[in-house]
PDB file of C-alpha atoms and ligand atoms in Angstrom:
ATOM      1  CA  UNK O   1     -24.444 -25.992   6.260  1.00 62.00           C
ATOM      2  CA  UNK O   2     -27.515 -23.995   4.169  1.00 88.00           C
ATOM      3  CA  UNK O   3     -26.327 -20.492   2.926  1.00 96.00           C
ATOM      4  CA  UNK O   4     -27.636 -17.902   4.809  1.00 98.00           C
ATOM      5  CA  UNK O   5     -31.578 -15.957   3.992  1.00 97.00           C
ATOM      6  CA  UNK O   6     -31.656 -14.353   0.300  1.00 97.00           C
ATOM      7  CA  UNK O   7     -28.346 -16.265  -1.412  1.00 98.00           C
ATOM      8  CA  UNK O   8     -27.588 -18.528  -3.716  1.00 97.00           C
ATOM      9  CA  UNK O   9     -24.062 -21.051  -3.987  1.00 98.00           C
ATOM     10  CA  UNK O  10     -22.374 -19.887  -7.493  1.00 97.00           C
ATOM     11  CA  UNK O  11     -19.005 -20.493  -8.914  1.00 96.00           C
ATOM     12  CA  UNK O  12     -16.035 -18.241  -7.647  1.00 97.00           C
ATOM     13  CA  UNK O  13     -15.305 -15.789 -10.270  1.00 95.00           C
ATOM     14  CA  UNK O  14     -13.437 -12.465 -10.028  1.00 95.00           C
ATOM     15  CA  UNK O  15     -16.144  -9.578  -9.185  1.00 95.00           C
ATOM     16  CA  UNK O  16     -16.975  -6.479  -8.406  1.00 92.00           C
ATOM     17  CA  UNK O  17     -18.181  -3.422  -9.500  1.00 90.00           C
ATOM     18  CA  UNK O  18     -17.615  -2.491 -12.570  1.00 89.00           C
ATOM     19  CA  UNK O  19     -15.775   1.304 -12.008  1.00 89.00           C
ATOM     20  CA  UNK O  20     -12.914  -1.349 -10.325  1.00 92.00           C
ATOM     21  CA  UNK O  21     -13.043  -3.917 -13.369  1.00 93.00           C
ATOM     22  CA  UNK O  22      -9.292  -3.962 -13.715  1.00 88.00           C
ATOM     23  CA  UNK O  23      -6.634  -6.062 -13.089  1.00 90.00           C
ATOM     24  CA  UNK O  24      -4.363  -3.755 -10.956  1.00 93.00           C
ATOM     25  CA  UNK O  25      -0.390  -3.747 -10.997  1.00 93.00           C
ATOM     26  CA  UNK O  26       0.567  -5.646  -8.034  1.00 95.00           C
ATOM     27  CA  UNK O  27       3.998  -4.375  -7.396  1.00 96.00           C
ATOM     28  CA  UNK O  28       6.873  -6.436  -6.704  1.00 94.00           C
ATOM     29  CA  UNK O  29       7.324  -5.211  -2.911  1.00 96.00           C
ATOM     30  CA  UNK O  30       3.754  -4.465  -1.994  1.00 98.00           C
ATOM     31  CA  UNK O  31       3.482  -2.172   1.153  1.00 98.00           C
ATOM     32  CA  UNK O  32       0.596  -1.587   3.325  1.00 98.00           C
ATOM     33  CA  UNK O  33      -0.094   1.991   4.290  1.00 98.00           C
ATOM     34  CA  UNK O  34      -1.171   2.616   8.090  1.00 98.00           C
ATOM     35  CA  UNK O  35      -2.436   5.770   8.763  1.00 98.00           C
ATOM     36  CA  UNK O  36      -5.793   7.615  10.114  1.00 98.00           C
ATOM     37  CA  UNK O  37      -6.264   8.162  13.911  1.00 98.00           C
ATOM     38  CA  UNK O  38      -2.469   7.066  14.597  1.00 98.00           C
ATOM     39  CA  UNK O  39       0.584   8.529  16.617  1.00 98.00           C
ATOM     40  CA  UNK O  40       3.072   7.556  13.739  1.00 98.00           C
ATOM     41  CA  UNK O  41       1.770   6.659  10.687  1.00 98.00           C
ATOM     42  CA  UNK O  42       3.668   3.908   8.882  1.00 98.00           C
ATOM     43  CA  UNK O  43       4.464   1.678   5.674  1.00 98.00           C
ATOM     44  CA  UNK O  44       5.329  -1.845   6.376  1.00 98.00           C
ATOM     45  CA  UNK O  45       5.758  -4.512   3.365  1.00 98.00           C
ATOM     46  CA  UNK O  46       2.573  -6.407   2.607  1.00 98.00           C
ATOM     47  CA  UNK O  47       5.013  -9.794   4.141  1.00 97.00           C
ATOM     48  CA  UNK O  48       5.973  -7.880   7.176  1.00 97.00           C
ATOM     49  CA  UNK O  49       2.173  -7.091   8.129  1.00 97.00           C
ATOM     50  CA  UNK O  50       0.914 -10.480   7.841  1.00 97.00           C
ATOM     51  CA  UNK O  51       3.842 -11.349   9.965  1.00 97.00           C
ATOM     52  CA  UNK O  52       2.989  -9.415  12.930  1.00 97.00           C
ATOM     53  CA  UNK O  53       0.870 -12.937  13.288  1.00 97.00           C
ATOM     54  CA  UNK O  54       0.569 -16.583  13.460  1.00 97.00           C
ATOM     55  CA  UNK O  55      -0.220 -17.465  10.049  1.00 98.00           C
ATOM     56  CA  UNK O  56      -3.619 -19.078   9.933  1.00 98.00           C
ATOM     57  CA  UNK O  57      -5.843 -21.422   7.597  1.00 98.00           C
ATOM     58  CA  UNK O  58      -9.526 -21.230   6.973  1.00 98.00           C
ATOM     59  CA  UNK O  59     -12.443 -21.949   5.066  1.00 98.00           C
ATOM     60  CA  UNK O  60     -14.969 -19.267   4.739  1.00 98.00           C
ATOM     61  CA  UNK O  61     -18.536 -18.467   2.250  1.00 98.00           C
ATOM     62  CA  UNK O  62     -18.078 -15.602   0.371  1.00 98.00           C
ATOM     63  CA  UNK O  63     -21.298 -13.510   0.469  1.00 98.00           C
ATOM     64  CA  UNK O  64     -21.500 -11.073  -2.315  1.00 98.00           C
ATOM     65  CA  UNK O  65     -24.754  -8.688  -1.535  1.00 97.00           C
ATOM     66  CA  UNK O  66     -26.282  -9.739  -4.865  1.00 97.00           C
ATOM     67  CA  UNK O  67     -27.019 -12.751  -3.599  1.00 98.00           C
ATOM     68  CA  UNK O  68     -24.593 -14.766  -5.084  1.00 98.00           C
ATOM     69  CA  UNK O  69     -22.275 -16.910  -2.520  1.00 98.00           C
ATOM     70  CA  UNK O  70     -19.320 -19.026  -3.653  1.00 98.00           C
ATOM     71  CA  UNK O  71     -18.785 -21.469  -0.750  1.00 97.00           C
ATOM     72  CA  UNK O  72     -16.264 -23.069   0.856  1.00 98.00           C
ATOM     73  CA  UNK O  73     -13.213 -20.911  -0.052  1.00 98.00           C
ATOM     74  CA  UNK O  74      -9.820 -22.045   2.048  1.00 98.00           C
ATOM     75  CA  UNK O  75      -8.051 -18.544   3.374  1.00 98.00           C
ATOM     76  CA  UNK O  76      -4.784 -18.477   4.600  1.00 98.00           C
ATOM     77  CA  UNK O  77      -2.697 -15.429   6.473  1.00 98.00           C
ATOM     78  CA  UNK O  78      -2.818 -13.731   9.376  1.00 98.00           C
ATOM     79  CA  UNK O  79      -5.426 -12.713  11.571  1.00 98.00           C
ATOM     80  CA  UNK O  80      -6.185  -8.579  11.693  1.00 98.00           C
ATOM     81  CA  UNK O  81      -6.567  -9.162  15.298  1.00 98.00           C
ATOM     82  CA  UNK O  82      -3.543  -9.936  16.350  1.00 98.00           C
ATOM     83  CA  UNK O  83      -2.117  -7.910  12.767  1.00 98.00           C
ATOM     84  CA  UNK O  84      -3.955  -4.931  14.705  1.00 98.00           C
ATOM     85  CA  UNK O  85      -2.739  -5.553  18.333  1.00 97.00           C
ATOM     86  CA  UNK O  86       0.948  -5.881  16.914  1.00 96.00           C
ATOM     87  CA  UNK O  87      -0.009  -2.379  14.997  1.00 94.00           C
ATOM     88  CA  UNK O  88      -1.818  -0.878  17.802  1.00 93.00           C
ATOM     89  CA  UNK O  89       1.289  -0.616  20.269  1.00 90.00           C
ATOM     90  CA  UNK O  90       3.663   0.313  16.943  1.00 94.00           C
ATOM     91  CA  UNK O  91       1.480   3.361  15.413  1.00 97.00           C
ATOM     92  CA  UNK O  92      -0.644   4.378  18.569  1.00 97.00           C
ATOM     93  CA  UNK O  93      -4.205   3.554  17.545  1.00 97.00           C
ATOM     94  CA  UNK O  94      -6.285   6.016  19.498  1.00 95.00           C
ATOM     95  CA  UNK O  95      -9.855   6.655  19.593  1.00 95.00           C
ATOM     96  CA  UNK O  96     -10.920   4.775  16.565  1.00 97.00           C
ATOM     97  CA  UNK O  97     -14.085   3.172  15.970  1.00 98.00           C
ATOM     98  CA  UNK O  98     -14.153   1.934  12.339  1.00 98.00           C
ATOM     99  CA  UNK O  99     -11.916   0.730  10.074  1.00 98.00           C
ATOM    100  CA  UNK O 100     -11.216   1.557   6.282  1.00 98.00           C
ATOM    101  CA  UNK O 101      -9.801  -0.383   3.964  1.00 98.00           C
ATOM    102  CA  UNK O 102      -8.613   0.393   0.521  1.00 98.00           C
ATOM    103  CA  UNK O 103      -7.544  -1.637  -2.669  1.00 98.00           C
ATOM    104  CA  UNK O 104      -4.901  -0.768  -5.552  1.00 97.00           C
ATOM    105  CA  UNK O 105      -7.506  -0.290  -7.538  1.00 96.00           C
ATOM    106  CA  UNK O 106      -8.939   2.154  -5.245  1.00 96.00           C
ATOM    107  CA  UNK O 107     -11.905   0.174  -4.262  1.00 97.00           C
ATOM    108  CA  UNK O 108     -12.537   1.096  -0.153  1.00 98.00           C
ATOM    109  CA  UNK O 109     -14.897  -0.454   2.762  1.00 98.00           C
ATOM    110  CA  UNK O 110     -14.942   0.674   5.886  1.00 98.00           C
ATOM    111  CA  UNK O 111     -15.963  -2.096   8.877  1.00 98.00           C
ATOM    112  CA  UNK O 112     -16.942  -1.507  12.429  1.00 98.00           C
ATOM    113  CA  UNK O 113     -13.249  -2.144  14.363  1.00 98.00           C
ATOM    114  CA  UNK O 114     -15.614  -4.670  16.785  1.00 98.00           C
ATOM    115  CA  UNK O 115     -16.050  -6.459  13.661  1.00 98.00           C
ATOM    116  CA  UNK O 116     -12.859  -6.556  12.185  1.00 98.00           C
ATOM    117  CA  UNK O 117     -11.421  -7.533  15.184  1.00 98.00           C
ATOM    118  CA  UNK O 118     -13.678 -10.306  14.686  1.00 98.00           C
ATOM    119  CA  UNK O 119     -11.238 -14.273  15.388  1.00 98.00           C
ATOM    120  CA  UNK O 120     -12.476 -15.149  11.624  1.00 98.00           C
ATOM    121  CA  UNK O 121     -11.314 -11.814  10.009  1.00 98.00           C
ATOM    122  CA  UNK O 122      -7.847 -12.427   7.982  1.00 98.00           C
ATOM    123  CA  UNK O 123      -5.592 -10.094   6.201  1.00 98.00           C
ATOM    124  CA  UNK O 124      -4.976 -13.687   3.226  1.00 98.00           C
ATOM    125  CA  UNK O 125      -1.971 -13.876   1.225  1.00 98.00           C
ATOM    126  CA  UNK O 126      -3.212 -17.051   0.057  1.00 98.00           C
ATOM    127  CA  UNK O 127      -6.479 -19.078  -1.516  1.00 98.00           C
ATOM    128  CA  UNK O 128      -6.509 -22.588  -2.114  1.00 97.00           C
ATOM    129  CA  UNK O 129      -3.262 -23.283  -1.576  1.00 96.00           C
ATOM    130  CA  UNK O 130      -1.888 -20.508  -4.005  1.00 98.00           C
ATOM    131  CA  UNK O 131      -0.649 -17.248  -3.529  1.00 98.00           C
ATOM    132  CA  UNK O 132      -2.920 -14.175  -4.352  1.00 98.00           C
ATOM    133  CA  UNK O 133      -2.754 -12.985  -7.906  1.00 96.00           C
ATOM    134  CA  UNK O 134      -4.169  -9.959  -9.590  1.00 94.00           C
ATOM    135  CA  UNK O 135      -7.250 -11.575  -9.780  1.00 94.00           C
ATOM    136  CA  UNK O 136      -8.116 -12.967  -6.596  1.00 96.00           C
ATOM    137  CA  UNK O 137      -6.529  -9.970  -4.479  1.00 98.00           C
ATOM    138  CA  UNK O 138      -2.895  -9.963  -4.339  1.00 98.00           C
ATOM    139  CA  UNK O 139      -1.081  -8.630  -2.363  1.00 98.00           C
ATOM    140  CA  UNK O 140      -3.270  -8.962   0.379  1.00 98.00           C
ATOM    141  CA  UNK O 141      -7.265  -9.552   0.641  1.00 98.00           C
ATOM    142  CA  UNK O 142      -9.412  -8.694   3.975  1.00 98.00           C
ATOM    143  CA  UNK O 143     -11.549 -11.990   4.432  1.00 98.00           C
ATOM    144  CA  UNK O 144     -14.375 -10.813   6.759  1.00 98.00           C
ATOM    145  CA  UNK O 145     -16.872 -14.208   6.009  1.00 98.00           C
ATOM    146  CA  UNK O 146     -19.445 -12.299   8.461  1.00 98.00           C
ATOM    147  CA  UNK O 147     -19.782  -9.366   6.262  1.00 98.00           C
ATOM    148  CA  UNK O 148     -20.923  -9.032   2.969  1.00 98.00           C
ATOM    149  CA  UNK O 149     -18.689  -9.089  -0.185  1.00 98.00           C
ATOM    150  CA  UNK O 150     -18.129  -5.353  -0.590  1.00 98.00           C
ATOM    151  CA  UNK O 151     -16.744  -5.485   2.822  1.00 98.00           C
ATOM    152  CA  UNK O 152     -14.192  -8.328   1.885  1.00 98.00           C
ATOM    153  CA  UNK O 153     -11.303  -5.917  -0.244  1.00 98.00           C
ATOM    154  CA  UNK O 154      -9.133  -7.177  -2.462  1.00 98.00           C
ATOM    155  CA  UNK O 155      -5.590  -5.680  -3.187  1.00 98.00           C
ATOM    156  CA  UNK O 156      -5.193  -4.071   0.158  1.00 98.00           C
ATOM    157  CA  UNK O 157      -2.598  -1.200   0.524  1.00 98.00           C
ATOM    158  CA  UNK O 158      -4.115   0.999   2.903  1.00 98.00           C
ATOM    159  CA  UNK O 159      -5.362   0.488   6.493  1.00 98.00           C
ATOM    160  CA  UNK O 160      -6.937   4.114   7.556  1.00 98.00           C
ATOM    161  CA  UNK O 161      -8.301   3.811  11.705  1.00 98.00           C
ATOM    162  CA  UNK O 162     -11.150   5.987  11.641  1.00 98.00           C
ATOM    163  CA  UNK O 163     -13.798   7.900  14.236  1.00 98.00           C
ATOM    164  CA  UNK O 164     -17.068   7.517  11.662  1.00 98.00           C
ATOM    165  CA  UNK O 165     -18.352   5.307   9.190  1.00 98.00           C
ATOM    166  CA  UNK O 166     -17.116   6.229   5.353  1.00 97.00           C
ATOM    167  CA  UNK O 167     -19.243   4.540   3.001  1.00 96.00           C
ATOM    168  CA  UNK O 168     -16.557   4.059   0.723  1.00 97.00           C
ATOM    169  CA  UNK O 169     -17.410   2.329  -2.441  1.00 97.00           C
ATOM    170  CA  UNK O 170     -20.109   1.116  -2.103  1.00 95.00           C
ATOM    171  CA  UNK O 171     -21.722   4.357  -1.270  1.00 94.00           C
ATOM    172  CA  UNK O 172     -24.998   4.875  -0.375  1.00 93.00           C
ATOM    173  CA  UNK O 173     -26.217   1.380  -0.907  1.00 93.00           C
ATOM    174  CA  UNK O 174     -24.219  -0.273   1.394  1.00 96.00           C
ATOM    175  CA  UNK O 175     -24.469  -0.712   5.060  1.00 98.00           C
ATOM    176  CA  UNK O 176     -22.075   0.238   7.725  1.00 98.00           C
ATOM    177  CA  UNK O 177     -21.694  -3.069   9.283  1.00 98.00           C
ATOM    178  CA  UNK O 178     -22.628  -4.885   6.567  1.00 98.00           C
ATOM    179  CA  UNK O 179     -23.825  -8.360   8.438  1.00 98.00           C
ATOM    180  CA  UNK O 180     -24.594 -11.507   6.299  1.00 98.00           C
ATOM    181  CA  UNK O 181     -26.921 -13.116   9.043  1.00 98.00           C
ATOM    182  CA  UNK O 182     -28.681  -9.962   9.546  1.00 98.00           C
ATOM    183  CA  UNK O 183     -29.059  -9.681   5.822  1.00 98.00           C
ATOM    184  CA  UNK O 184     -27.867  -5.929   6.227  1.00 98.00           C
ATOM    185  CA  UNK O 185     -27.565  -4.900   2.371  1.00 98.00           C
ATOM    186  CA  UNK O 186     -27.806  -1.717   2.168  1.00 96.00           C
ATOM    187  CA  UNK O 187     -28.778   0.938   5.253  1.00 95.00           C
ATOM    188  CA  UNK O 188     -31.996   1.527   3.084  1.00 95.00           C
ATOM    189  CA  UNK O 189     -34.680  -0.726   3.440  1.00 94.00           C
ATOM    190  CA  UNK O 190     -34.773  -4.217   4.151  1.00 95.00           C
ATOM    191  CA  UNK O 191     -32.595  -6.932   3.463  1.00 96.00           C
ATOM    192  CA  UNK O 192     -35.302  -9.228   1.779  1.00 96.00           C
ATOM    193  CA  UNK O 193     -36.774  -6.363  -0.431  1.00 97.00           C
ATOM    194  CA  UNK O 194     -33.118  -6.005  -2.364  1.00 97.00           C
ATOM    195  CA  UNK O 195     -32.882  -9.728  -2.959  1.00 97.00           C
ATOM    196  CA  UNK O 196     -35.076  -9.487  -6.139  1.00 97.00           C
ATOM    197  CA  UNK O 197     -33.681  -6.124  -7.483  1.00 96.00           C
ATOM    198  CA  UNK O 198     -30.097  -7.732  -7.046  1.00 96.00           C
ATOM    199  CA  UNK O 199     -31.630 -10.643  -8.985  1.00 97.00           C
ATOM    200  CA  UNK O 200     -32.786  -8.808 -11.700  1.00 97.00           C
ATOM    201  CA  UNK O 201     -29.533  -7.025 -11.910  1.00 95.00           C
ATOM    202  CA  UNK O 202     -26.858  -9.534 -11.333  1.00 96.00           C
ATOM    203  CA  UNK O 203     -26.523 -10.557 -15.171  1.00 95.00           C
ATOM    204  CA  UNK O 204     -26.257  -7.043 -16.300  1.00 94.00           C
ATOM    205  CA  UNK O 205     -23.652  -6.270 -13.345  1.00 93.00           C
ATOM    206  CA  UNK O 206     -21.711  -9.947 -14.086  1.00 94.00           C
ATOM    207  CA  UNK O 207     -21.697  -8.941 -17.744  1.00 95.00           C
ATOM    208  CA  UNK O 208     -20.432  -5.481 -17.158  1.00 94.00           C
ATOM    209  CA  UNK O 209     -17.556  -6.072 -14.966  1.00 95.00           C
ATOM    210  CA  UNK O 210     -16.597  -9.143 -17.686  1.00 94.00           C
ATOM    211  CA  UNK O 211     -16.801  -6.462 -20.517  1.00 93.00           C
ATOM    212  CA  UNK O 212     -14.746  -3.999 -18.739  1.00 92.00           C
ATOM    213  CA  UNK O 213     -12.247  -6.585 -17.075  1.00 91.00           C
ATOM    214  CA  UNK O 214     -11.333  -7.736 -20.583  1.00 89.00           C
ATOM    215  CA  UNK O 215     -11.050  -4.770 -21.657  1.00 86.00           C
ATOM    216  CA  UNK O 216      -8.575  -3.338 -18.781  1.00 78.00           C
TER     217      UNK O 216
HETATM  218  N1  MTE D 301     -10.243  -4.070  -4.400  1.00 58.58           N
HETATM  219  C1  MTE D 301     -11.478  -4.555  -4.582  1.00 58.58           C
HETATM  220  N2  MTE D 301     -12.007  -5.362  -3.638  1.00 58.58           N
HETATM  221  C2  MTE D 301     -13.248  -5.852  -3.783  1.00 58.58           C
HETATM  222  C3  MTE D 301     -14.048  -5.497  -4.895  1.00 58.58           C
HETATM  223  C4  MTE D 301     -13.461  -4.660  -5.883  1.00 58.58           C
HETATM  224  O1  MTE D 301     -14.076  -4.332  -6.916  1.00 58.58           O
HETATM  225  N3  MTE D 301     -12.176  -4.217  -5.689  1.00 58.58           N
HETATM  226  N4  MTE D 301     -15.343  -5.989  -4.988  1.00 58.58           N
HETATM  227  C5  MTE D 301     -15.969  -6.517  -3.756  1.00 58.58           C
HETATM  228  C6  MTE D 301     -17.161  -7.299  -3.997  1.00 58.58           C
HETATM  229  S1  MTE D 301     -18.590  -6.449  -4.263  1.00 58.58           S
HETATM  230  C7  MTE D 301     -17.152  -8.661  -3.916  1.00 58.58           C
HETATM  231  S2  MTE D 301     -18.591  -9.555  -4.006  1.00 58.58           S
HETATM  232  C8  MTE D 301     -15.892  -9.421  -3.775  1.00 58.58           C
HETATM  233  C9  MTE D 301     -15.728 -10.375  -4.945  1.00 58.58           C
HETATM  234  O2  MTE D 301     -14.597 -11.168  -4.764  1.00 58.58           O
HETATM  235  P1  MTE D 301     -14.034 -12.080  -5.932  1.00 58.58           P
HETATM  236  O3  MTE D 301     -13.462 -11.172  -6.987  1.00 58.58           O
HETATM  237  O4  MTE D 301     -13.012 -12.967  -5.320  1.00 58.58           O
HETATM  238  O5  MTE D 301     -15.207 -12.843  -6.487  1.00 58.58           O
HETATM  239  O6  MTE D 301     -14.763  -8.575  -3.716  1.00 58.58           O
HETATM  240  C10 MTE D 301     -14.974  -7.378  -2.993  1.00 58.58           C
HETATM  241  N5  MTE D 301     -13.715  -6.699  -2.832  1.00 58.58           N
HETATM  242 MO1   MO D 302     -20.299  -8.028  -4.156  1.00 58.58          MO
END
């Protein structure tokens, strides 16, 4: 299978940008916060949420929107699906149309609930046969292989149900919904037309987050 319009296959290295360069403290007993347009707001333990589910393998591209793709990554965990229908009944979900997630290092995407209720959408515990660690999202990562990188978060520990679209961190050049097939980049102008400014840009950002990671 080709990658889709505007990327490239690259090596799978830790990324993002570079304000969230840091390794975060994963703690022993992760929970999950669940919270937003609920009845009853709850913390479960990062185990106990993927275990509202069938656990689950499967290989997925990761997308990033600079147009680099690392392919072929195996996922393993539950499905936010049936994580969510489990959830739904147990906080009373009402009335929410998007869905935010947020990372221990504070990084936050919000997707469309259709999407994230999408079968290929996983809350992962695991990649490649290993747990998470601090560097590829542990405790939990959203795998959304439909939606560009910034949609994917790492370190999950808070699930906020939502009426609107929050930009979250990737602010104003991200896109609400975020599609890889559509090549939705950003809300602002085409797909196509941010492939070369991501190009030009991608060394600088790479070398950034390095600097900073190290550094963390
Ligand atoms: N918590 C958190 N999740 C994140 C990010 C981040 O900086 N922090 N970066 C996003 C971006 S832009 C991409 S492309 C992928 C990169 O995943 P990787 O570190 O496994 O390469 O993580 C996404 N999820
Ligand atoms: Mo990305």
């Amino acid at each position: 299978m080709g990658l889709p319009s505007g990327q490239r296959a690259a090596a799978h290295v830790p990324f993002g940008l570079p304000e969230f360069a840091v390794r975060p403290e994963v703690p022993d007993r992760p929970a999950v916060t669940v919270t937003g347009l609920v009845r009853r707001p709850a913390q479960l333990a990062a185990a106990e949420l993927t275990g509202l589910a069938e656990r689950v393998e499967r290989r997925a591209d990761l997308h990033c929107v600079t147009t680099w793709s690392a392919p072929d990554l195996r996922w393993s965990g539950a499905p936010f699906a049936a994580v969510h229908e489990a959830l739904a009944e147990r906080v009373g979900v009402r009335g929410a149309r998007w869905v935010a997630f947020t990372g221990l290092d504070g990084f936050r995407a919000t997707l469309a609930l259709e999407d994230a209720l999408a079968p290929d959408v996983l809350l992962a515990d695991r990649l490649d046969g290993a747990s998470l660690d601090g560097d590829s999202g542990a405790p939990l990562r959203l795998v959304a292989p439909a939606h560009y990188g910034y949609k994917n978060v790492k370190h999950v520990c808070l699930i906020e149900y939502r009426r609107d679209y929050d930009a979250g961190s990737s602010g104003w050049k991200g896109h609400p919904r975020g599609r890889v097939a559509l090549e939705e980049r950003s809300r602002f102008l085409p797909g196509r037309v941010w492939r070369p400014v991501w190009r030009a840009l991608l060394p600088r950002a790479r070398a950034a987050y390095e600097t900073r990671r190290a550094r963390n």
